[in-house]
Short mmCIF file of C-alpha atoms and ligand atoms in Angstrom, two decimals:
data_model
loop_
_atom_site.label_atom_id
_atom_site.label_comp_id
_atom_site.label_asym_id
_atom_site.label_seq_id
_atom_site.Cartn_x
_atom_site.Cartn_y
_atom_site.Cartn_z
CA MET M 56 -37.45 -27.60 -40.86
CA ALA M 57 -35.80 -24.38 -41.89
CA ASP M 58 -32.89 -22.96 -39.97
CA ILE M 59 -34.01 -20.27 -37.57
CA ASP M 60 -32.58 -17.09 -36.25
CA GLN M 61 -31.82 -18.04 -32.61
CA GLU M 62 -29.75 -14.91 -32.25
CA ASN M 63 -32.94 -12.85 -32.31
CA ALA M 64 -34.66 -15.16 -29.83
CA PHE M 65 -32.44 -14.06 -26.92
CA PRO M 66 -31.23 -10.63 -25.79
CA ASP M 67 -27.75 -9.47 -26.73
CA PRO M 68 -25.31 -10.28 -23.92
CA ILE M 69 -23.99 -7.44 -21.80
CA TYR M 70 -20.51 -8.44 -20.66
CA GLU M 71 -19.42 -7.02 -17.32
CA THR M 72 -15.73 -7.67 -18.14
CA ASP M 73 -13.41 -8.11 -21.12
CA GLU M 74 -11.29 -10.47 -19.03
CA PRO M 75 -13.46 -13.38 -17.89
CA ILE M 76 -10.25 -15.35 -17.34
CA LEU M 77 -7.03 -14.14 -15.71
CA TYR M 78 -3.75 -15.85 -16.53
CA SER M 79 -0.31 -15.72 -14.95
CA VAL M 80 2.80 -17.91 -14.69
CA LYS M 81 5.30 -18.13 -11.85
CA ASP M 82 7.89 -20.76 -10.95
CA GLY M 83 6.61 -23.29 -13.49
CA ILE M 84 3.00 -22.97 -12.35
CA ALA M 85 0.31 -21.37 -14.51
CA THR M 86 -2.62 -19.91 -12.63
CA ILE M 87 -5.90 -19.64 -14.50
CA SER M 88 -8.57 -17.74 -12.62
CA MET M 89 -12.22 -17.46 -13.52
CA ASN M 90 -13.04 -13.79 -13.25
CA ARG M 91 -16.78 -13.22 -13.11
CA PRO M 92 -17.01 -12.80 -9.33
CA LYS M 93 -20.13 -10.65 -9.63
CA TYR M 94 -21.93 -13.73 -10.99
CA ASN M 95 -20.08 -16.34 -8.92
CA ASN M 96 -18.08 -17.26 -12.03
CA ALA M 97 -21.09 -18.49 -13.96
CA GLN M 98 -19.71 -19.99 -17.14
CA ASN M 99 -20.85 -18.22 -20.31
CA ASN M 100 -19.30 -18.84 -23.70
CA GLN M 101 -17.11 -15.78 -23.36
CA MET M 102 -15.53 -17.47 -20.32
CA THR M 103 -15.50 -20.97 -21.83
CA TYR M 104 -13.46 -19.91 -24.85
CA ALA M 105 -11.17 -17.68 -22.79
CA LEU M 106 -10.56 -20.62 -20.47
CA ASP M 107 -9.76 -22.85 -23.42
CA ALA M 108 -7.33 -20.22 -24.76
CA ALA M 109 -5.63 -19.99 -21.36
CA TYR M 110 -5.25 -23.77 -21.17
CA CYS M 111 -3.74 -23.73 -24.68
CA GLN M 112 -1.30 -21.02 -23.64
CA ALA M 113 -0.22 -23.09 -20.62
CA VAL M 114 0.22 -26.19 -22.78
CA GLU M 115 2.33 -24.29 -25.32
CA ASP M 116 4.60 -22.72 -22.71
CA ASP M 117 7.49 -25.09 -21.97
CA ASP M 118 8.12 -23.27 -18.71
CA VAL M 119 4.71 -24.34 -17.40
CA LYS M 120 4.75 -27.71 -15.64
CA VAL M 121 1.51 -27.55 -13.64
CA ILE M 122 -1.74 -25.64 -14.09
CA ILE M 123 -3.98 -24.38 -11.26
CA LEU M 124 -7.62 -23.47 -11.93
CA LYS M 125 -9.34 -21.22 -9.41
CA GLY M 126 -12.16 -18.72 -9.13
CA GLU M 127 -12.16 -15.03 -8.12
CA GLY M 128 -14.56 -13.85 -5.45
CA LYS M 129 -16.66 -15.82 -3.00
CA HIS M 130 -17.11 -19.03 -4.98
CA PHE M 131 -15.29 -21.34 -7.35
CA SER M 132 -18.19 -21.64 -9.80
CA ALA M 133 -21.97 -21.45 -9.76
CA GLY M 134 -22.10 -23.52 -12.96
CA HIS M 135 -23.25 -22.76 -16.47
CA ASP M 136 -24.60 -19.28 -17.06
CA ILE M 137 -28.37 -19.65 -17.23
CA GLY M 138 -29.36 -16.13 -16.40
CA THR M 139 -26.75 -13.35 -16.13
CA PRO M 140 -26.73 -10.33 -18.49
CA GLY M 141 -23.65 -11.94 -20.11
CA ARG M 142 -25.48 -15.13 -21.09
CA ASP M 143 -24.40 -15.74 -24.68
CA HIS M 144 -25.22 -19.38 -25.42
CA HIS M 145 -27.13 -18.39 -28.54
CA LEU M 146 -24.21 -16.74 -30.33
CA SER M 147 -21.91 -18.30 -32.91
CA GLN M 148 -18.45 -19.16 -31.63
CA LYS M 149 -15.11 -19.90 -33.20
CA ARG M 150 -15.26 -23.56 -32.37
CA THR M 151 -12.57 -25.95 -31.18
CA SER M 152 -14.21 -29.14 -32.47
CA MET M 153 -15.46 -30.26 -35.89
CA TRP M 154 -19.08 -29.65 -34.95
CA TYR M 155 -20.90 -27.09 -37.07
CA ASP M 156 -22.38 -23.87 -35.71
CA HIS M 157 -25.37 -24.34 -33.39
CA ALA M 158 -26.56 -20.75 -33.36
CA ASN M 159 -29.04 -20.85 -36.23
CA LYS M 160 -30.26 -24.42 -35.74
CA PRO M 161 -33.85 -25.38 -34.91
CA GLY M 162 -35.40 -27.58 -32.27
CA ALA M 163 -33.26 -30.01 -30.29
CA GLU M 164 -30.39 -29.60 -32.75
CA PHE M 165 -29.50 -26.20 -31.25
CA GLN M 166 -28.79 -27.52 -27.74
CA TYR M 167 -27.32 -30.85 -28.84
CA ILE M 168 -24.71 -29.24 -31.09
CA LYS M 169 -23.95 -26.46 -28.63
CA GLU M 170 -23.32 -28.94 -25.80
CA GLN M 171 -21.32 -31.33 -27.97
CA GLU M 172 -18.91 -28.50 -28.57
CA ALA M 173 -18.96 -26.29 -25.50
CA TYR M 174 -19.68 -28.74 -22.69
CA LEU M 175 -18.90 -32.37 -23.51
CA GLY M 176 -16.26 -31.62 -26.14
CA MET M 177 -14.54 -28.86 -24.21
CA CYS M 178 -14.45 -30.87 -20.97
CA ARG M 179 -12.90 -33.88 -22.66
CA ARG M 180 -10.36 -31.61 -24.28
CA TRP M 181 -9.41 -30.13 -20.92
CA ARG M 182 -9.24 -33.55 -19.28
CA GLU M 183 -6.64 -34.51 -21.89
CA ILE M 184 -4.33 -31.53 -21.30
CA PRO M 185 -0.91 -33.23 -21.14
CA LYS M 186 0.15 -31.40 -17.99
CA PRO M 187 -1.13 -31.90 -14.44
CA THR M 188 -4.07 -29.65 -13.57
CA ILE M 189 -5.25 -28.82 -10.06
CA ALA M 190 -8.62 -27.30 -9.18
CA MET M 191 -8.37 -25.05 -6.14
CA VAL M 192 -11.97 -25.00 -4.93
CA HIS M 193 -13.54 -22.68 -2.37
CA GLY M 194 -17.20 -21.90 -1.74
CA ALA M 195 -19.72 -23.21 -4.25
CA CYS M 196 -18.89 -25.72 -6.94
CA ILE M 197 -22.24 -26.40 -8.54
CA ALA M 198 -23.37 -28.33 -11.63
CA GLY M 199 -21.28 -26.96 -14.54
CA GLY M 200 -18.72 -25.95 -11.89
CA LEU M 201 -18.26 -29.64 -11.09
CA MET M 202 -17.30 -30.21 -14.71
CA LEU M 203 -14.53 -27.64 -14.42
CA ALA M 204 -13.18 -29.20 -11.22
CA TRP M 205 -13.66 -32.82 -12.33
CA THR M 206 -11.69 -32.32 -15.55
CA CYS M 207 -8.70 -31.40 -13.40
CA ASP M 208 -6.37 -34.14 -12.15
CA MET M 209 -6.48 -33.12 -8.51
CA ILE M 210 -8.92 -31.12 -6.42
CA ILE M 211 -7.77 -29.22 -3.34
CA ALA M 212 -10.73 -27.82 -1.43
CA SER M 213 -11.07 -25.39 1.43
CA ASP M 214 -13.20 -26.43 4.38
CA ASP M 215 -15.99 -24.08 3.25
CA ALA M 216 -16.27 -25.67 -0.20
CA PHE M 217 -19.38 -27.55 -1.20
CA PHE M 218 -20.42 -29.51 -4.26
CA SER M 219 -23.81 -30.18 -5.81
CA ASP M 220 -25.50 -31.21 -9.01
CA PRO M 221 -29.14 -30.18 -8.65
CA VAL M 222 -30.22 -30.65 -12.28
CA VAL M 223 -32.40 -33.71 -11.61
CA ARG M 224 -34.86 -31.06 -10.40
CA MET M 225 -35.01 -29.95 -14.05
CA GLY M 226 -35.74 -33.55 -15.05
CA ILE M 227 -32.17 -33.95 -16.36
CA PRO M 228 -29.91 -36.85 -15.29
CA GLY M 229 -26.90 -34.81 -14.18
CA VAL M 230 -24.59 -32.39 -15.96
CA GLU M 231 -23.26 -33.04 -19.47
CA TYR M 232 -19.84 -34.33 -18.39
CA PHE M 233 -21.25 -37.38 -16.63
CA ALA M 234 -18.34 -38.40 -14.42
CA HIS M 235 -20.49 -38.84 -11.31
CA PRO M 236 -20.08 -42.64 -10.95
CA PHE M 237 -16.32 -42.21 -11.32
CA GLU M 238 -15.97 -39.28 -8.95
CA LEU M 239 -18.18 -40.99 -6.37
CA ASN M 240 -19.04 -44.62 -5.92
CA PRO M 241 -22.30 -45.48 -7.73
CA ARG M 242 -24.50 -45.57 -4.63
CA ILE M 243 -23.24 -42.20 -3.40
CA ALA M 244 -23.52 -40.80 -6.95
CA LYS M 245 -27.21 -41.76 -6.94
CA GLU M 246 -27.74 -40.07 -3.58
CA PHE M 247 -25.85 -36.99 -4.80
CA LEU M 248 -28.11 -36.74 -7.86
CA PHE M 249 -31.45 -37.92 -6.41
CA LEU M 250 -31.28 -35.40 -3.56
CA GLY M 251 -29.39 -32.68 -5.42
CA GLU M 252 -28.14 -31.45 -2.06
CA ARG M 253 -24.84 -29.93 -1.11
CA MET M 254 -21.98 -32.28 -0.29
CA ASN M 255 -19.51 -30.53 1.98
CA ALA M 256 -15.77 -30.72 1.47
CA ASP M 257 -15.21 -33.24 4.29
CA ARG M 258 -17.67 -35.74 2.83
CA ALA M 259 -16.30 -35.16 -0.67
CA TYR M 260 -12.89 -36.01 0.75
CA GLN M 261 -14.20 -39.15 2.47
CA MET M 262 -15.75 -40.25 -0.84
CA GLY M 263 -12.50 -39.69 -2.71
CA MET M 264 -13.70 -36.80 -4.85
CA VAL M 265 -11.14 -34.35 -3.49
CA ASN M 266 -7.49 -34.86 -2.61
CA ARG M 267 -7.17 -32.54 0.39
CA VAL M 268 -9.37 -30.35 2.54
CA VAL M 269 -7.59 -27.43 4.17
CA ALA M 270 -8.58 -24.33 6.11
CA ARG M 271 -9.70 -21.52 3.85
CA ASP M 272 -6.78 -19.35 4.87
CA ASP M 273 -4.34 -22.11 3.94
CA LEU M 274 -5.92 -23.05 0.59
CA GLU M 275 -3.64 -21.06 -1.64
CA ALA M 276 -0.41 -21.96 0.21
CA GLU M 277 -1.27 -25.68 0.30
CA THR M 278 -2.28 -25.79 -3.36
CA TYR M 279 0.86 -24.01 -4.56
CA ASP M 280 3.02 -26.19 -2.33
CA ILE M 281 1.58 -29.33 -3.94
CA ALA M 282 1.89 -27.80 -7.41
CA SER M 283 5.54 -26.88 -6.81
CA ARG M 284 6.34 -30.43 -5.67
CA ILE M 285 4.75 -31.80 -8.85
CA ALA M 286 6.58 -29.19 -10.95
CA VAL M 287 10.00 -30.73 -10.20
CA MET M 288 8.99 -34.02 -11.85
CA PRO M 289 9.98 -34.68 -15.47
CA ARG M 290 7.49 -33.31 -17.98
CA LEU M 291 7.13 -36.49 -20.01
CA GLY M 292 6.80 -38.63 -16.90
CA LEU M 293 3.90 -36.48 -15.77
CA ALA M 294 2.25 -36.50 -19.19
CA LEU M 295 2.52 -40.27 -19.55
CA THR M 296 1.25 -40.89 -16.03
CA LYS M 297 -1.77 -38.73 -16.68
CA GLN M 298 -2.39 -40.43 -20.00
CA ALA M 299 -2.06 -43.86 -18.37
CA ILE M 300 -4.61 -43.22 -15.65
CA ASN M 301 -7.04 -41.51 -18.03
CA HIS M 302 -6.71 -44.45 -20.39
CA ILE M 303 -7.53 -46.93 -17.64
CA GLU M 304 -10.56 -44.87 -16.61
CA ASP M 305 -11.72 -44.97 -20.22
CA LEU M 306 -11.26 -48.76 -20.31
CA GLN M 307 -13.46 -48.83 -17.21
CA GLY M 308 -16.13 -47.12 -19.29
CA LYS M 309 -15.77 -43.45 -18.48
CA ARG M 310 -15.77 -42.22 -22.07
CA THR M 311 -18.31 -44.64 -23.53
CA GLY M 312 -20.57 -44.26 -20.49
CA MET M 313 -20.50 -40.51 -20.88
CA GLU M 314 -21.45 -40.84 -24.56
CA ALA M 315 -24.53 -42.91 -23.67
CA VAL M 316 -25.64 -40.59 -20.86
CA PHE M 317 -25.17 -37.54 -23.09
CA GLY M 318 -27.95 -39.00 -25.26
CA MET M 319 -30.21 -39.39 -22.19
CA HIS M 320 -29.33 -35.84 -21.13
CA HIS M 321 -30.52 -34.56 -24.51
CA PHE M 322 -33.64 -36.69 -24.48
CA ALA M 323 -34.42 -34.85 -21.20
CA HIS M 324 -33.76 -31.40 -22.72
CA ALA M 325 -36.00 -32.31 -25.67
CA HIS M 326 -38.71 -33.72 -23.39
CA ASN M 327 -38.71 -30.50 -21.36
CA SER M 328 -39.06 -28.50 -24.57
CA LEU M 329 -41.98 -30.67 -25.69
CA ILE M 330 -43.95 -30.38 -22.48
CA SER M 331 -43.05 -26.89 -21.27
CA ASP M 332 -41.27 -25.14 -24.11
CA ASP M 333 -38.25 -24.78 -21.81
CA LYS M 334 -35.16 -26.98 -22.07
CA LEU M 335 -34.41 -26.39 -18.38
CA GLY M 336 -37.86 -27.40 -17.13
CA GLY M 337 -38.84 -23.84 -16.26
CA PHE M 338 -35.87 -23.22 -13.96
CA ASP M 339 -33.51 -20.29 -14.13
CA ALA M 340 -30.52 -19.39 -11.94
CA LYS M 341 -32.66 -17.79 -9.24
CA SER M 342 -35.27 -20.54 -8.92
CA MET M 343 -32.51 -23.17 -8.83
CA ALA M 344 -30.72 -21.26 -6.06
CA ASP M 345 -34.02 -20.90 -4.16
CA SER M 346 -34.73 -24.62 -4.45
CA GLN M 347 -31.27 -25.36 -2.99
CA ARG M 348 -31.82 -23.02 -0.07
CA LYS M 349 -35.16 -24.64 0.79
CA LYS M 350 -33.74 -28.07 1.27
ZN1 LIG J 454 -27.46 -29.73 -21.14
#
């Protein structure tokens, strides 16, 4: 099959900002803030690569001991961008992995290569950042948003935060970074996915997915207090501790399990394309949001 021109198959993105990520450093703590509040921080490639660049900057800066990831506006993250004017999944990117460009590839190859690089690859890369990372979550943390929070070492949530992965509705077995059975115990992970419903912050805390739940007004103060207490620890001690725990998780099957499920995930995308000509099973951002509201 000949390569195709995917770039002409989708409209040109219209970016609402040149700064999809904000970055600042104070007292040894880097703050990385997703800055697409108009679209509830939906993750397009413009944001993905800006986020990666911000993480790299924090890693390179010896003054940074801890990294906080947060979102501007009402929500942490609505997930991957599947419908804003800035949707740009079809464009070539300057990649961070050894995968080749997806943009002009046909059939299932397009999505498989794109997600190897931008979703699975990027999330693993962020999980391995050798400095402690803390997700400061308020409001919605949905689907692709979970991937951003889960790749962090700790999650501090406000009492209005909620978590969901509704993609089973699209016929897909969860988001690309399949950490569900590690973030939740397997039986709760099944419930979380089968129902696709919102899990509130209190239950997420009871299940061990988040470290603390605090009042919304206290979220920032609590998160920075924890970060500042971590920041006084020795850099190498923190890096080795993180590496140690990640390594044990991988021995428990996190990495190899994720590899296997990524194949199932792409079988589902391909199946959707075969039966409906739509990788997402006919859902867009609005119909997914509507289906959540109806529950
Ligand atoms: Zn996917």
